Short mmCIF file of C-alpha atoms in Angstrom, two decimals:
data_model
loop_
_atom_site.label_atom_id
_atom_site.label_comp_id
_atom_site.label_asym_id
_atom_site.label_seq_id
_atom_site.Cartn_x
_atom_site.Cartn_y
_atom_site.Cartn_z
CA MET A 1 -24.22 -4.71 7.55
CA ASP A 2 -21.16 -6.91 7.40
CA SER A 3 -17.79 -5.21 7.83
CA LEU A 4 -14.13 -6.03 7.30
CA CYS A 5 -11.65 -5.56 10.16
CA VAL A 6 -8.01 -4.92 9.37
CA ILE A 7 -5.38 -5.05 12.11
CA PHE A 8 -2.26 -2.90 11.79
CA GLU A 9 0.85 -3.13 13.93
CA SER A 10 3.23 -0.20 14.06
CA PRO A 11 6.96 -0.52 14.76
CA GLN A 12 6.31 0.85 18.27
CA ASN A 13 4.26 -2.31 19.00
CA LYS A 14 0.97 -0.41 18.93
CA THR A 15 -1.98 -2.25 17.43
CA TYR A 16 -4.59 -0.42 15.40
CA ILE A 17 -7.87 -1.94 14.29
CA LYS A 18 -9.78 -0.26 11.50
CA GLU A 19 -13.20 -1.35 10.32
CA TYR A 20 -14.24 -1.01 6.69
CA PRO A 21 -17.78 -1.50 5.43
CA ARG A 22 -18.10 -4.49 3.11
CA MET A 23 -19.13 -2.26 0.19
CA ALA A 24 -15.84 -0.35 0.29
CA SER A 25 -13.72 -3.47 0.16
CA ILE A 26 -9.99 -3.48 -0.27
CA THR A 27 -8.92 -3.98 -3.86
CA GLN A 28 -6.88 -6.95 -4.95
CA ASP A 29 -3.81 -4.78 -5.62
CA THR A 30 -4.03 -3.12 -2.20
CA ARG A 31 -4.29 -6.48 -0.44
CA TYR A 32 -1.25 -7.69 -2.42
CA ARG A 33 0.81 -4.64 -1.39
CA LEU A 34 -0.20 -5.03 2.26
CA SER A 35 0.87 -8.68 2.35
CA LEU A 36 4.10 -7.79 0.51
CA ILE A 37 4.99 -5.11 3.07
CA ARG A 38 4.17 -7.33 6.04
CA TYR A 39 6.32 -10.14 4.63
CA ALA A 40 9.18 -7.70 3.93
CA GLU A 41 9.04 -6.37 7.50
CA LYS A 42 9.20 -9.89 8.89
CA TYR A 43 11.74 -11.56 6.58
CA GLY A 44 13.51 -8.72 4.76
CA ILE A 45 13.32 -7.02 1.39
CA THR A 46 15.36 -9.58 -0.56
CA LYS A 47 13.30 -12.60 0.54
CA ALA A 48 10.09 -10.69 -0.16
CA ALA A 49 11.27 -9.78 -3.66
CA VAL A 50 12.08 -13.42 -4.40
CA LYS A 51 8.80 -14.75 -3.00
CA TYR A 52 6.56 -12.18 -4.69
CA LYS A 53 8.60 -12.22 -7.94
CA THR A 54 9.16 -8.48 -7.98
CA ASN A 55 12.14 -6.19 -7.65
CA GLN A 56 13.42 -4.52 -4.50
CA GLN A 57 12.77 -1.02 -5.80
CA TYR A 58 9.02 -1.78 -5.96
CA ILE A 59 9.04 -2.91 -2.31
CA TYR A 60 11.03 0.11 -1.14
CA ARG A 61 8.63 2.43 -2.97
CA TRP A 62 5.55 1.00 -1.24
CA LYS A 63 7.27 0.75 2.15
CA ARG A 64 8.16 4.44 1.93
CA ARG A 65 4.57 5.36 1.04
CA TYR A 66 2.94 3.07 3.64
CA ASP A 67 1.84 4.87 6.80
CA TYR A 68 -0.10 2.03 8.47
CA SER A 69 -3.35 2.87 6.70
CA ILE A 70 -5.00 1.11 3.78
CA GLU A 71 -5.52 4.41 1.97
CA SER A 72 -1.76 4.88 1.61
CA LEU A 73 -1.55 1.67 -0.46
CA HIS A 74 -4.02 2.82 -3.12
CA GLU A 75 -2.74 3.87 -6.52
CA LEU A 76 -2.23 7.60 -6.97
CA SER A 77 -3.68 9.46 -9.93
CA ARG A 78 -1.56 9.56 -13.08
CA ARG A 79 -3.35 12.64 -14.37
CA PRO A 80 -0.93 15.40 -15.37
CA HIS A 81 -1.03 18.53 -13.24
CA HIS A 82 -0.01 20.85 -16.06
CA HIS A 83 0.93 20.84 -19.72
CA PRO A 84 3.42 23.17 -21.41
CA ASN A 85 0.98 24.03 -24.22
CA GLN A 86 -2.17 24.55 -22.18
CA HIS A 87 -4.21 27.75 -22.45
CA THR A 88 -4.15 30.31 -19.67
CA PRO A 89 -7.52 31.32 -18.14
#
């Protein structure tokens, strides 16, 4: 089966290669965030915000969440954890 290789470089100049099966491909949003973070690390937050037509807060949010794995760039659930009027068991 065909696979997708993604190369990560950490700030300590360590290179990580992770292989993903083609069926579990990276989503379009995840690929966008990865390229945004890489550009911001190379050229700075302001230039990345101008190029990608977004605000700096968005870049800082994803940089803070990014831990050199693709999974950290996926959207988190927006499901509420509790509700003030919910029934008790």
